[in-house]
Amino acid sequence: MKKYALILVAVVLVMSASAFVVANQSNSQPPATYWFLMDASGTQVTTTQSSDVDLDCSNKDIEPDCARQYLESQTEIIGGVRHVKASEVNNFIDYRSKE
């Protein structure tokens, strides 16, 4: 009888702990992202950022891309300026181009 009571207590503790883990995960924020404008050729990422999510590239003479979006983890701050890590330049998560 004591054995079953201990098992029941253990199951209840595991279920309670997992409920807190699930609740904690559901409150997490989405990762921060940054839009970086491309150079005039549209091939090199600059350090110029845009906060405009609906970035309009139609008036820019840039081919093929005018901006790329990266996760915060794909960037680093050097000398107070956010840069895309060299190893992450081609791993952008979204882009805007002249249509």
Short mmCIF file of C-alpha atoms in Angstrom, two decimals:
data_model
loop_
_atom_site.label_atom_id
_atom_site.label_comp_id
_atom_site.label_asym_id
_atom_site.label_seq_id
_atom_site.Cartn_x
_atom_site.Cartn_y
_atom_site.Cartn_z
CA MET A 1 0.00 0.00 0.00
CA LYS A 2 2.81 2.44 0.88
CA LYS A 3 4.51 1.58 -2.39
CA TYR A 4 1.44 2.67 -4.40
CA ALA A 5 1.12 5.86 -2.37
CA LEU A 6 4.75 6.76 -3.12
CA ILE A 7 4.22 6.06 -6.82
CA LEU A 8 1.09 8.20 -6.82
CA VAL A 9 2.93 11.07 -5.11
CA ALA A 10 5.79 10.77 -7.63
CA VAL A 11 3.36 10.88 -10.58
CA VAL A 12 1.61 13.93 -9.17
CA LEU A 13 4.96 15.71 -8.66
CA VAL A 14 6.10 14.94 -12.22
CA MET A 15 2.80 16.16 -13.66
CA SER A 16 2.94 19.35 -11.61
CA ALA A 17 6.51 20.08 -12.66
CA SER A 18 5.74 19.50 -16.34
CA ALA A 19 2.74 21.84 -16.13
CA PHE A 20 5.03 24.65 -14.96
CA VAL A 21 7.48 23.95 -17.79
CA VAL A 22 4.71 24.08 -20.41
CA ALA A 23 3.30 27.29 -18.89
CA ASN A 24 6.75 28.89 -18.87
CA GLN A 25 7.39 28.00 -22.52
CA SER A 26 4.07 29.43 -23.68
CA ASN A 27 4.93 32.83 -22.14
CA SER A 28 8.25 33.14 -23.98
CA GLN A 29 8.66 35.98 -26.45
CA PRO A 30 9.40 35.40 -30.13
CA PRO A 31 13.05 35.96 -30.99
CA ALA A 32 14.10 39.49 -31.92
CA THR A 33 14.77 40.12 -35.60
CA TYR A 34 16.48 42.91 -37.50
CA TRP A 35 16.15 44.19 -41.08
CA PHE A 36 19.43 45.18 -42.72
CA LEU A 37 19.52 47.20 -45.90
CA MET A 38 21.63 45.97 -48.79
CA ASP A 39 24.26 48.00 -50.67
CA ALA A 40 23.56 49.54 -54.09
CA SER A 41 24.43 46.28 -55.87
CA GLY A 42 21.92 44.36 -53.74
CA THR A 43 24.49 41.73 -52.88
CA GLN A 44 26.22 42.98 -49.70
CA VAL A 45 24.54 43.46 -46.33
CA THR A 46 25.22 46.86 -44.79
CA THR A 47 25.04 47.84 -41.12
CA THR A 48 22.09 50.15 -41.85
CA GLN A 49 18.96 48.81 -40.19
CA SER A 50 15.32 49.44 -40.96
CA SER A 51 12.54 49.09 -38.43
CA ASP A 52 9.91 49.18 -41.20
CA VAL A 53 8.38 45.69 -41.33
CA ASP A 54 6.55 46.60 -44.55
CA LEU A 55 9.70 47.85 -46.22
CA ASP A 56 8.91 49.04 -49.75
CA CYS A 57 11.68 48.41 -52.24
CA SER A 58 9.80 49.50 -55.36
CA ASN A 59 11.51 52.90 -55.47
CA LYS A 60 15.03 51.55 -54.95
CA ASP A 61 17.42 50.78 -57.79
CA ILE A 62 18.79 47.71 -56.06
CA GLU A 63 18.93 44.23 -57.50
CA PRO A 64 18.36 41.55 -56.38
CA ASP A 65 17.66 42.43 -52.71
CA CYS A 66 17.10 45.74 -50.91
CA ALA A 67 16.87 44.30 -47.37
CA ARG A 68 17.29 41.04 -45.47
CA GLN A 69 15.94 39.98 -42.10
CA TYR A 70 18.08 38.16 -39.53
CA LEU A 71 17.53 36.73 -36.07
CA GLU A 72 19.28 38.45 -33.18
CA SER A 73 21.47 35.35 -32.77
CA GLN A 74 22.73 35.87 -36.34
CA THR A 75 24.05 39.32 -35.47
CA GLU A 76 26.67 40.81 -33.21
CA ILE A 77 27.51 44.26 -31.93
CA ILE A 78 30.96 45.54 -32.86
CA GLY A 79 31.99 49.00 -31.72
CA GLY A 80 28.41 49.80 -30.76
CA VAL A 81 27.04 48.90 -34.21
CA ARG A 82 25.00 45.78 -34.96
CA HIS A 83 26.42 43.68 -37.81
CA VAL A 84 25.33 40.43 -39.43
CA LYS A 85 27.84 37.73 -38.53
CA ALA A 86 29.95 36.84 -41.56
CA SER A 87 28.97 33.18 -41.27
CA GLU A 88 25.25 34.11 -41.28
CA VAL A 89 25.07 36.49 -44.27
CA ASN A 90 23.43 33.91 -46.55
CA ASN A 91 21.18 32.47 -43.81
CA PHE A 92 18.65 35.32 -43.72
CA ILE A 93 15.09 34.46 -42.65
CA ASP A 94 13.28 36.85 -44.99
CA TYR A 95 14.09 39.41 -47.65
CA ARG A 96 12.60 42.26 -49.66
CA SER A 97 13.41 42.86 -53.29
CA LYS A 98 12.37 45.25 -56.02
CA GLU A 99 9.31 43.75 -57.64
#
